Coordinates of C-alpha atoms in Angstrom, one line a residue:
Chain A
X30 CA 0.6 0.3 0.0
X31 CA 1.0 3.2 -0.1
X32 CA 2.5 5.1 2.0
X33 CA 1.4 9.3 2.4
X34 CA 5.1 10.6 4.4
X35 CA 7.1 8.4 1.5
X36 CA 8.8 10.1 -1.5
X37 CA 10.8 9.4 -4.9
X38 CA 13.0 11.4 -6.4
X39 CA 14.2 11.5 -10.0
X40 CA 16.2 14.4 -10.8
X41 CA 17.6 14.2 -14.9
X42 CA 18.4 17.8 -15.2
X43 CA 22.3 17.3 -16.6
X44 CA 24.5 14.2 -16.7
X45 CA 23.2 12.6 -13.1
X46 CA 20.9 10.8 -12.8
X47 CA 19.9 10.7 -9.1
X48 CA 16.7 8.5 -7.4
X49 CA 16.0 9.1 -3.7
X50 CA 13.6 8.4 -1.2
X51 CA 12.5 10.2 1.6
X52 CA 10.5 10.0 4.2
X53 CA 7.9 13.0 5.8
X54 CA 8.2 13.2 9.7
X55 CA 5.8 15.9 11.9
X56 CA 9.3 17.3 13.0
X57 CA 11.7 16.5 10.0
X58 CA 12.7 15.1 6.3
X59 CA 14.8 12.2 6.6
X60 CA 17.0 11.0 3.9
X61 CA 16.4 7.3 3.2
X62 CA 18.9 6.8 0.1
X63 CA 20.3 8.7 -2.5
X64 CA 21.6 6.4 -5.9
X65 CA 23.3 8.8 -8.3
X66 CA 24.5 7.3 -11.8
X67 CA 26.5 9.4 -13.1
X68 CA 27.3 10.7 -17.8
X69 CA 30.6 13.2 -16.8
X70 CA 33.0 10.5 -18.0
X71 CA 31.4 10.2 -21.4
X72 CA 31.6 14.7 -21.7
X73 CA 34.9 14.7 -20.3
X74 CA 36.8 14.9 -23.7
X75 CA 34.2 17.5 -25.2
X76 CA 34.8 19.6 -22.5
X77 CA 31.2 19.8 -21.7
X78 CA 28.2 18.8 -20.7
X79 CA 26.8 16.8 -24.8
X80 CA 23.1 16.4 -23.8
X81 CA 22.4 14.0 -26.4
X82 CA 25.0 11.8 -24.6
X83 CA 23.5 12.5 -21.4
X84 CA 19.7 11.4 -22.4
X85 CA 21.1 8.5 -23.9
X86 CA 22.8 7.4 -20.5
X87 CA 19.5 8.7 -19.1
X88 CA 17.7 6.0 -20.5
X89 CA 19.8 3.1 -19.9
X90 CA 20.6 4.3 -16.1
X91 CA 17.4 5.1 -15.2
X92 CA 15.5 1.8 -14.4
X93 CA 18.4 0.2 -12.3
X94 CA 19.1 3.9 -10.3
X95 CA 15.6 3.4 -9.1
X96 CA 15.8 -0.4 -8.3
X97 CA 19.3 0.7 -6.7
X98 CA 17.4 3.6 -4.9
X99 CA 14.8 0.6 -4.1
X100 CA 17.5 -2.2 -2.5
X101 CA 19.1 0.6 -0.6
X102 CA 16.5 1.4 1.5
X103 CA 14.4 -1.6 1.0
X104 CA 11.6 -0.5 0.4
X105 CA 8.7 -2.1 -2.0
X106 CA 8.2 0.2 -4.6
X107 CA 4.8 -0.2 -4.1
X108 CA 5.1 1.8 -0.8
X109 CA 5.8 4.6 -2.7
X110 CA 3.1 7.8 -2.2
X111 CA 4.5 10.0 -3.4
X112 CA 6.8 11.2 -7.5
X113 CA 8.6 14.5 -7.5
X114 CA 10.7 14.8 -10.5
X115 CA 12.5 18.0 -11.8
X116 CA 10.4 20.2 -14.4
X117 CA 13.1 22.5 -14.9
X118 CA 15.8 24.4 -15.2
X119 CA 17.9 22.7 -17.1
X120 CA 19.1 20.6 -20.9
X121 CA 15.7 19.4 -22.3
X122 CA 16.1 16.4 -23.8
X123 CA 17.6 15.2 -19.9
X124 CA 14.2 16.6 -17.9
X125 CA 12.2 14.8 -20.3
X126 CA 13.8 10.9 -19.8
X127 CA 12.7 12.2 -16.1
X128 CA 9.6 13.4 -16.7
X129 CA 8.4 10.1 -19.2
X130 CA 9.9 7.8 -16.0
X131 CA 8.1 10.0 -13.3
X132 CA 5.2 10.2 -14.5
X133 CA 4.8 6.0 -15.9
X134 CA 5.8 5.4 -12.1
X135 CA 3.3 7.9 -11.4
X136 CA 0.8 6.1 -13.6
X137 CA 2.2 2.7 -12.4
X138 CA 1.8 3.0 -8.7
X139 CA -0.9 5.5 -8.7
X140 CA -0.3 7.7 -6.8
X141 CA 1.2 12.4 -6.6
X142 CA 3.1 13.3 -9.6
X143 CA 4.7 16.6 -8.5
X144 CA 7.1 18.4 -11.4
X145 CA 9.4 21.0 -8.3
X146 CA 12.3 23.8 -9.4
X147 CA 15.8 21.9 -9.6
X148 CA 17.1 25.3 -8.5
X149 CA 15.3 25.0 -5.8
X150 CA 15.6 22.0 -4.7
X151 CA 19.9 22.7 -4.6
X152 CA 19.1 24.9 -1.1
X153 CA 15.7 22.2 0.2
X154 CA 18.2 19.0 0.0
X155 CA 20.0 21.0 3.6
X156 CA 16.1 20.6 5.3
X157 CA 17.2 16.8 5.3
X158 CA 20.5 17.5 6.2
X159 CA 19.9 21.1 9.0
X160 CA 16.3 20.8 9.7
X161 CA 13.8 22.1 8.8
X162 CA 13.7 25.5 6.8
X163 CA 13.1 28.7 10.0
X164 CA 10.5 31.1 8.4
X165 CA 13.4 33.2 6.3
X166 CA 16.0 31.5 4.8
X167 CA 18.0 33.1 2.0
X168 CA 19.5 31.0 -0.4
X169 CA 22.6 31.1 -2.6
X170 CA 22.1 28.6 -5.2
X171 CA 25.6 28.0 -7.4
X172 CA 26.6 25.4 -9.7
X173 CA 27.5 24.8 -13.6
X174 CA 24.6 26.2 -15.1
X175 CA 23.5 29.6 -11.6
X176 CA 24.4 31.6 -9.3
X177 CA 21.0 33.0 -8.1
X178 CA 20.0 34.5 -4.1
X179 CA 16.8 33.6 -2.9
X180 CA 15.0 35.1 -0.7
X181 CA 13.0 32.0 0.5
X182 CA 9.9 33.2 2.8
X183 CA 8.6 29.3 2.7
X184 CA 10.9 26.7 -0.1
X185 CA 7.8 25.2 -1.3
X186 CA 5.3 28.5 -1.7
X187 CA 7.3 31.2 -1.3
X188 CA 10.7 32.0 -3.1
X189 CA 11.7 35.3 -4.3
X190 CA 14.5 35.3 -6.9
X191 CA 16.7 38.6 -6.2
X192 CA 19.3 37.9 -8.4
X193 CA 21.5 35.8 -10.6
X194 CA 24.5 35.8 -12.8
X195 CA 24.2 38.3 -15.2
X196 CA 26.8 36.4 -17.1
X197 CA 28.5 33.1 -17.1
X198 CA 27.7 31.2 -13.9
X199 CA 30.3 30.9 -10.7
X200 CA 30.9 27.0 -11.7
X201 CA 31.0 27.9 -15.1
X202 CA 33.9 30.7 -15.2
X203 CA 35.7 27.8 -12.7
X204 CA 34.9 25.4 -15.9
X205 CA 36.6 27.4 -18.3
X206 CA 39.5 29.5 -15.7
X207 CA 40.3 25.7 -16.3
X208 CA 40.7 25.3 -19.5
X209 CA 42.3 28.2 -19.7
X210 CA 45.6 26.8 -17.6
X211 CA 44.8 23.4 -19.2
X212 CA 43.3 21.4 -16.8
X213 CA 41.4 18.0 -17.7
X214 CA 37.2 19.1 -17.8
X215 CA 35.6 19.7 -15.2
X216 CA 38.7 22.8 -13.8
X217 CA 36.3 23.1 -10.4
X218 CA 38.1 21.0 -8.6
X219 CA 41.0 21.2 -9.9
X220 CA 41.2 25.1 -9.7
X221 CA 40.5 24.5 -6.1
X222 CA 43.2 22.0 -5.2
X223 CA 45.5 24.0 -6.5
X224 CA 44.4 27.3 -4.4
X225 CA 44.8 26.0 -1.6
X226 CA 48.6 26.1 -1.9
X227 CA 48.5 29.7 -3.6
X228 CA 48.3 33.0 -2.5
X229 CA 45.3 33.7 -2.5
X230 CA 46.6 38.1 -2.4
X231 CA 48.9 37.5 -5.5
X232 CA 46.9 38.7 -8.1
X233 CA 44.1 41.6 -7.7
X234 CA 41.7 40.1 -10.2
X235 CA 38.6 42.5 -10.6
X236 CA 35.2 41.6 -8.6
X237 CA 31.7 42.2 -11.0
X238 CA 29.5 44.4 -10.3
X239 CA 30.6 45.0 -6.5
X240 CA 31.1 49.7 -7.6
X241 CA 29.5 51.9 -6.3
X242 CA 27.9 52.7 -9.3
X243 CA 25.9 48.6 -9.6
X244 CA 24.4 48.6 -6.5
X245 CA 21.4 50.6 -7.3
X246 CA 21.2 48.7 -10.7
X247 CA 22.9 44.9 -10.4
X248 CA 22.8 44.6 -5.9
X249 CA 22.0 40.6 -5.8
X250 CA 23.3 40.5 -9.4
X251 CA 26.3 38.5 -9.6
X252 CA 28.9 39.0 -12.9
X253 CA 31.8 36.0 -13.4
X254 CA 32.9 36.6 -17.5
X255 CA 35.0 39.7 -17.0
X256 CA 36.7 38.4 -14.4
X257 CA 37.8 34.9 -16.0
X258 CA 38.8 37.3 -19.0
X259 CA 41.4 39.0 -16.5
X260 CA 42.3 36.1 -16.2
X261 CA 43.2 34.7 -19.9
X262 CA 44.8 38.0 -20.1
X263 CA 46.8 38.0 -17.6
X264 CA 47.8 34.4 -18.3
X265 CA 48.4 35.6 -21.6
X266 CA 50.7 38.1 -20.6
X267 CA 53.2 36.2 -19.0
X268 CA 53.1 33.7 -22.0
X269 CA 54.0 36.0 -24.5
X270 CA 57.1 38.1 -22.3
X271 CA 57.8 33.7 -21.9
X272 CA 57.5 33.3 -17.9
X273 CA 56.1 30.8 -16.1
X274 CA 52.2 30.4 -15.2
X275 CA 52.2 30.2 -11.1
X276 CA 49.3 27.9 -11.2
X277 CA 48.9 28.2 -7.4
X278 CA 48.7 31.8 -6.9
X279 CA 46.6 32.3 -10.1
X280 CA 44.0 29.7 -8.6
X281 CA 44.0 30.7 -5.4
X282 CA 43.4 34.3 -7.0
X283 CA 40.7 33.8 -9.0
X284 CA 38.7 31.4 -6.5
X285 CA 39.3 34.0 -3.5
X286 CA 37.5 36.9 -6.4
X287 CA 34.8 34.5 -6.6
X288 CA 34.6 33.8 -3.0
X289 CA 34.7 37.7 -2.0
X290 CA 31.8 38.6 -4.3
X291 CA 30.1 36.0 -4.0
X292 CA 30.0 36.0 0.0
X293 CA 30.1 39.9 0.4
X294 CA 26.9 40.5 -1.7
X295 CA 25.7 37.1 0.0
X296 CA 26.1 38.5 3.5
X297 CA 24.7 42.2 2.3
X298 CA 21.7 40.4 0.7
X299 CA 20.5 39.7 4.6
X300 CA 21.7 42.3 6.0
X301 CA 19.2 44.2 3.2
X302 CA 16.5 41.8 4.1
X303 CA 16.9 41.1 7.8
X304 CA 17.6 37.8 7.4
X305 CA 20.1 36.0 10.4
X306 CA 19.9 32.0 7.6
X307 CA 21.9 31.7 4.4
X308 CA 21.8 27.9 3.0
X309 CA 24.5 27.6 0.5
X310 CA 23.3 24.7 -3.0
X311 CA 24.6 23.5 -6.1
X312 CA 27.6 22.0 -6.9
X313 CA 30.2 24.7 -7.1
X314 CA 28.9 24.9 -2.9
X315 CA 31.7 22.5 -2.6
X316 CA 34.5 24.8 -3.6
X317 CA 36.5 25.1 -0.8
X318 CA 37.1 28.5 -1.1
X319 CA 34.2 29.3 -0.4
X320 CA 33.1 27.5 1.8
X321 CA 36.0 28.8 4.3
X322 CA 35.4 31.9 3.7
X323 CA 31.1 32.2 3.6
X324 CA 32.3 30.3 6.9
X325 CA 33.5 32.9 8.2
X326 CA 32.6 35.7 7.2
X327 CA 28.6 34.9 8.4
X328 CA 30.7 34.7 11.8
X329 CA 31.1 37.7 11.9
X330 CA 28.2 39.1 10.6
X331 CA 26.0 36.9 13.5
X332 CA 24.2 34.5 10.3
X333 CA 23.6 31.4 11.1
X334 CA 24.9 29.6 7.5
X335 CA 23.8 25.7 6.6
X336 CA 26.5 24.4 3.6
X337 CA 25.0 21.0 3.2
X338 CA 28.0 18.4 3.2
X339 CA 29.8 17.9 -0.7
X340 CA 27.8 14.7 -1.8
X341 CA 24.4 16.6 -1.2
X342 CA 25.4 19.4 -3.2
X343 CA 26.2 17.9 -6.3
X344 CA 22.9 18.1 -9.0
X345 CA 20.8 14.5 -6.8
X346 CA 17.6 13.2 -6.3
X347 CA 17.8 14.0 -3.2
X348 CA 17.3 17.2 -3.2
X349 CA 13.7 16.6 -5.7
X350 CA 12.8 14.4 -3.1
X351 CA 13.7 16.7 -0.5
X352 CA 11.6 19.3 -2.5
X353 CA 9.2 17.0 -3.1
X354 CA 8.9 16.8 0.3
X355 CA 8.4 19.8 1.4
X356 CA 5.2 19.7 -1.9
X357 CA 3.6 16.7 0.3
X358 CA 4.0 18.5 3.2
X359 CA 1.5 21.3 2.4
X360 CA -0.9 19.2 0.6
X361 CA -0.2 21.1 -2.3
X362 CA -2.4 19.7 -6.0
X363 CA 0.2 17.3 -8.2
X364 CA 1.0 17.9 -11.1
X365 CA -0.8 17.6 -14.4
X366 CA 0.3 14.5 -16.3
X367 CA 0.6 16.7 -19.3
X368 CA 2.9 18.5 -17.3
X369 CA 6.2 20.0 -20.3
X370 CA 9.6 20.3 -18.6
X371 CA 11.5 23.7 -18.8
X372 CA 14.3 24.4 -19.6
X373 CA 14.0 27.8 -18.6
X374 CA 12.3 27.4 -15.8
X375 CA 11.5 31.0 -13.3
X376 CA 13.3 30.7 -9.7
X377 CA 10.2 32.2 -8.7
X378 CA 7.9 29.2 -9.4
X379 CA 8.8 25.9 -6.9
X380 CA 6.2 23.6 -8.6
X381 CA 4.3 22.8 -11.8
Chain B
X8 CA -6.6 -9.8 -18.9
X9 CA -5.3 -6.7 -21.3
X10 CA -1.6 -5.5 -22.2
X11 CA -0.2 -1.8 -22.9
X12 CA 1.6 -1.1 -25.7
X13 CA 3.2 2.1 -27.1
X14 CA 5.2 3.7 -30.3
X15 CA 6.6 7.3 -30.8
X16 CA 8.5 6.6 -33.1
X17 CA 6.0 9.2 -35.2
X18 CA 3.1 10.2 -33.6
X19 CA 2.1 9.4 -30.2
X20 CA 0.5 6.0 -30.1
X21 CA -1.4 3.7 -27.1
X22 CA -3.8 1.3 -27.4
X23 CA -5.2 -1.9 -24.8
X24 CA -5.0 -5.5 -26.4
X25 CA -6.2 -8.1 -25.3
X26 CA -3.7 -10.9 -24.0
X27 CA -4.4 -13.5 -24.6
X28 CA -6.0 -12.6 -27.8
X29 CA -9.3 -13.8 -28.7
X30 CA -9.2 -16.0 -32.0
X31 CA -6.7 -17.0 -34.3
X32 CA -3.8 -14.5 -35.5
X33 CA -5.7 -12.2 -37.9
X34 CA -5.4 -8.6 -38.5
X35 CA -8.8 -8.3 -38.7
X36 CA -9.1 -9.2 -34.0
X37 CA -5.9 -8.2 -32.5
X38 CA -7.8 -7.7 -29.7
X39 CA -7.6 -3.8 -29.1
X40 CA -9.6 -2.9 -26.6
X41 CA -9.2 0.6 -26.6
X42 CA -6.5 3.2 -28.4
X43 CA -5.6 7.2 -28.5
X44 CA -3.3 8.7 -31.4
X45 CA -1.5 11.9 -31.6
X46 CA -0.4 12.7 -34.9
X47 CA 2.6 15.2 -33.4
X48 CA 6.3 15.5 -33.3
X49 CA 6.7 16.8 -30.5
X50 CA 5.7 17.0 -27.1
X51 CA 5.6 12.6 -26.8
X52 CA 6.5 13.0 -23.4
X53 CA 3.8 15.3 -22.4
X54 CA 0.5 13.1 -23.8
X55 CA 2.1 9.9 -23.2
X56 CA 1.1 9.2 -19.6
X57 CA -2.3 10.7 -20.3
X58 CA -3.3 9.2 -23.1
X59 CA -2.1 5.2 -20.9
X60 CA -4.8 7.3 -18.9
X61 CA -7.0 7.3 -21.6
X62 CA -7.3 3.5 -23.1
X63 CA -7.4 2.7 -19.4
X64 CA -10.9 4.5 -18.3
X65 CA -12.3 4.2 -21.7
X66 CA -12.0 0.0 -21.3
X67 CA -12.3 0.2 -17.4
X68 CA -9.3 -1.8 -17.1
X69 CA -8.0 -1.5 -14.3
X70 CA -3.4 -1.1 -13.7
X71 CA -2.8 -4.0 -11.9
X72 CA -5.1 -5.9 -14.4
X73 CA -2.3 -5.7 -17.1
X74 CA 0.0 -8.3 -18.0
X75 CA 2.5 -7.1 -20.4
X76 CA 4.5 -3.6 -21.1
X77 CA 4.9 -3.7 -25.0
X78 CA 7.4 -0.4 -26.9
X79 CA 8.3 -0.2 -30.2
X80 CA 12.2 0.4 -29.8
X81 CA 11.8 3.5 -33.5
X82 CA 14.4 3.5 -34.9
X83 CA 12.5 7.3 -34.2
X84 CA 13.9 10.6 -33.2
X85 CA 15.4 10.9 -30.3
X86 CA 13.3 12.8 -27.3
X87 CA 11.0 11.2 -28.9
X88 CA 11.8 7.2 -28.6
X89 CA 13.5 8.0 -25.6
X90 CA 10.4 9.3 -23.4
X91 CA 7.7 6.5 -25.5
X92 CA 10.6 3.5 -23.6
X93 CA 11.3 5.4 -20.8
X94 CA 7.8 5.6 -19.7
X95 CA 7.7 0.8 -20.9
X96 CA 10.5 0.1 -19.4
X97 CA 9.3 2.5 -15.8
X98 CA 5.6 1.7 -16.5
X99 CA 5.9 -2.4 -16.3
X100 CA 8.6 -1.6 -13.2
X101 CA 5.6 -0.3 -11.2
X102 CA 3.7 -2.4 -12.4
X103 CA 6.1 -6.0 -12.0
X104 CA 5.4 -6.8 -15.3
X105 CA 7.4 -7.6 -18.7
X106 CA 8.6 -4.8 -20.4
X107 CA 8.8 -6.2 -24.5
X108 CA 10.1 -4.4 -27.0
X109 CA 9.5 -5.0 -30.7
X110 CA 11.4 -2.8 -33.5
X111 CA 8.6 0.0 -35.5
X112 CA 9.5 -0.6 -38.7
X113 CA 8.7 -4.3 -38.5
X114 CA 4.7 -3.7 -37.3
X115 CA 4.4 -1.4 -39.9
X116 CA 5.8 -4.5 -41.7
X117 CA 3.9 -7.1 -41.3
X118 CA 1.4 -5.3 -41.5
X119 CA 1.0 -4.4 -44.5
X120 CA 2.6 -8.6 -45.6
X121 CA -0.6 -9.6 -44.0
X122 CA -2.6 -8.9 -47.5
X123 CA 0.5 -9.3 -49.7
X124 CA 1.1 -12.9 -51.9
X125 CA 3.7 -14.9 -49.3
X126 CA 6.6 -13.9 -51.6
X127 CA 6.2 -10.2 -50.9
X128 CA 8.6 -8.1 -50.5
X129 CA 8.3 -4.4 -48.3
X130 CA 10.7 -2.2 -48.4
X131 CA 9.2 0.6 -44.9
X132 CA 10.2 4.3 -45.0
X133 CA 9.6 6.5 -41.7
X134 CA 10.6 10.5 -41.4
X135 CA 13.9 10.3 -40.0
X136 CA 14.7 14.4 -40.0
X137 CA 17.2 15.9 -42.0
X138 CA 15.7 14.7 -45.0
X139 CA 16.9 11.0 -44.4
X140 CA 14.5 8.2 -44.2
X141 CA 14.4 5.6 -41.0
X142 CA 14.4 2.1 -44.0
X143 CA 14.1 -1.5 -44.0
X144 CA 13.1 -4.4 -46.0
X145 CA 11.3 -7.4 -44.5
X146 CA 9.5 -10.9 -46.3
X147 CA 6.8 -12.6 -44.1
X148 CA 9.2 -16.3 -42.4
X149 CA 6.9 -18.6 -43.0
X150 CA 5.8 -17.9 -46.3
X151 CA 2.4 -20.2 -45.6
X152 CA 1.3 -18.6 -43.4
X153 CA -1.8 -17.2 -45.0
X154 CA -3.1 -14.0 -46.0
X155 CA -5.0 -12.2 -43.9
X156 CA -3.0 -13.3 -41.1
X157 CA 0.0 -11.4 -39.1
X158 CA 3.4 -12.7 -40.4
X159 CA 6.3 -13.2 -38.8
X160 CA 8.6 -10.6 -40.6
X161 CA 12.4 -11.2 -40.9
X162 CA 15.1 -8.4 -42.5
X163 CA 16.3 -8.6 -45.4
X164 CA 18.4 -4.9 -45.3
X165 CA 18.1 -2.5 -42.4
X166 CA 17.2 -1.2 -40.3
X167 CA 19.5 2.0 -41.6
X168 CA 18.9 5.6 -42.1
X169 CA 20.2 7.0 -45.2
X170 CA 18.3 9.6 -48.8
X171 CA 15.5 8.4 -50.0
X172 CA 18.7 9.2 -53.3
X173 CA 20.7 6.7 -52.0
X174 CA 18.2 4.3 -50.6
X175 CA 16.7 4.7 -54.6
X176 CA 20.3 4.2 -55.7
X177 CA 21.4 1.0 -54.2
X178 CA 17.7 -0.5 -54.9
X179 CA 16.7 -1.0 -51.7
X180 CA 12.8 -0.7 -53.2
X181 CA 13.6 -2.5 -56.3
X182 CA 11.2 -5.7 -56.5
X183 CA 9.1 -4.3 -53.1
X184 CA 6.3 -2.6 -52.4
X185 CA 7.4 0.8 -50.3
X186 CA 5.0 1.2 -47.1
X187 CA 5.5 4.0 -44.4
X188 CA 5.1 7.6 -43.7
X189 CA 8.2 8.2 -45.2
X190 CA 7.2 7.0 -48.4
X191 CA 4.6 10.9 -48.7
X192 CA 8.1 12.6 -48.4
X193 CA 10.3 12.1 -51.2
X194 CA 8.2 10.1 -54.3
X195 CA 10.4 11.5 -56.8
X196 CA 12.5 8.9 -55.5
X197 CA 10.4 6.5 -53.0
X198 CA 6.8 6.7 -53.9
X199 CA 4.5 3.8 -51.7
X200 CA 1.6 4.3 -49.8
X201 CA 3.2 6.3 -46.3
X202 CA -1.3 5.2 -44.9
X203 CA 0.2 2.0 -43.6
X204 CA 1.7 3.2 -39.7
X205 CA 2.9 1.9 -36.3
X206 CA -0.8 -0.1 -35.0
X207 CA 1.4 -0.9 -30.6
X208 CA -2.5 -4.1 -31.1
X209 CA 0.5 -5.4 -34.1
X210 CA 3.3 -4.6 -31.7
X211 CA 1.6 -6.1 -29.2
X212 CA 1.0 -9.6 -31.3
X213 CA 3.9 -9.9 -32.5
X214 CA 5.2 -9.5 -28.5
X215 CA 3.4 -12.2 -27.4
X216 CA 4.0 -13.9 -30.4
X217 CA 7.9 -14.3 -29.7
X218 CA 7.5 -14.7 -25.8
X219 CA 5.4 -17.6 -26.5
X220 CA 8.6 -18.8 -28.4
X221 CA 10.6 -17.5 -25.6
X222 CA 12.7 -14.7 -27.9
X223 CA 14.3 -12.0 -25.5
X224 CA 12.5 -8.6 -27.0
X225 CA 15.1 -5.9 -25.1
X226 CA 13.5 -2.6 -25.2
X227 CA 16.9 -1.1 -26.2
X228 CA 16.5 1.9 -28.9
X229 CA 17.8 1.8 -32.2
X230 CA 18.8 5.3 -32.7
X231 CA 20.9 4.6 -35.7
X232 CA 22.9 8.2 -36.3
X233 CA 25.3 9.0 -33.3
X234 CA 25.0 12.0 -30.7
X235 CA 26.1 15.5 -33.0
X236 CA 28.9 16.6 -30.7
X237 CA 32.2 18.5 -31.9
X238 CA 35.2 17.7 -29.4
X239 CA 36.0 21.4 -28.3
X240 CA 38.6 23.5 -30.1
X241 CA 41.5 24.8 -28.9
X242 CA 40.9 27.9 -26.6
X243 CA 41.6 31.7 -29.0
X244 CA 43.2 34.3 -27.3
X245 CA 41.4 36.7 -25.4
X246 CA 43.7 39.6 -26.2
X247 CA 44.8 40.5 -29.2

């Protein structure tokens, strides 16, 4: 028999096939299992995600990943009380595979379907790690595809997008700088590793949209494209002069610039909106410079910072199960079975 | 007890088919209880699940009474095909029933060969987009199958993807009857009957027979094309 408190979440917005099970308790949402299959290795030689390759991998991984999740949690599929799925934003081909699978499960099990927002899932996953959100939280979601500042009054019904990146996402900038430094794709983890041994103050790279003139229109927005170009120019000038590139210092100075902008703007937004809890999520929140600086500056500002462990920051089913659980907990209506995936789903839209 | 058959290789179509089917294997008694077809090149993933609910509702069949799920494996454009395959696989998983895959072109061939001579051959062509066709040539597996009875088919060529011109030049249709929606696309090179399209009930009958014979029917997609990818070019300089 279906158990209304048991939510299965499916995530396929990019290159990870994620399936997770969440249990709704009165005072918390419990993660029972989080199974992920990734096609990232198949994309590495192309220097970026190839949507068709990812889509094919999702199709092949879907049933095995569902079965693995059920097996590890020792749950029978018939016990699942609701199915949540990423409806967007993301890559259309991959999203379509997950949505079709979720619909088939909902039809086959006779349970409600909930299409939810991937980016808000990156924040919601922390409810399974650090407990249900207080009344109002700020969420900074940073990944290869997104850098967004969200004011979360209710994670299932009331999210306001305060700002976002005007060009590259933070993780995207890392991957691009990784490429210009000759590092393997994805560049983020490699830069992070190099940066830990470099001097973050060695090179003063620009901080995008932090000038006084940008405060009126772009106080809560980000821009990393100019920073990426500044790094490229600096490296090229050195190369042209026949000098060696101090990889550790370039990585550390670049990473410091990104972490500085993200944390400074986010904390300023917390102050402006009188929010004392900050949640950081998304694949880029695995970045150690960001984690360290956010932790230090939030402590100084008296803000409680919640950053889930790295395994919950990357794309996974847990974030979708967590947001699905929040939706079910509030008794919101199910999504229609003809729901369409939306590659550019607005961040103010939590559910479909 | 019914089974559910669906195909998203071209149109989106779903049928509930009696299992076991009534009477002999006559094309006229395939045992369709309810069916839906939407002629639509997109939105497979949006329309399919509601269509499944509709056929169940119309035939007043409880989903838990379904005995199997049968799905057309293409060849077909990628996104629509995947929507059908992942739907079939996960629905079967949810229902705890087997899922069987049948090449969509075989269903068209079996249907067309039903009313043709024992030695007849058909070239099935469907729209592969990009000015190309999916194509495969078939004949009856057993020439003794009487006319009017849905035959098991055997592939003589394909399935493959190519342009109508190339198919014509290599004589793919020589001595064969051309059928399938692709026959309407380049009549100057390949003319035939475009009205013969996949009937999920035919997929179902082929699958039931193959299951009786103990044949395995994987649901692997027939993409026939590699993903479009270009290995990343070298980085461009930003300074002059």
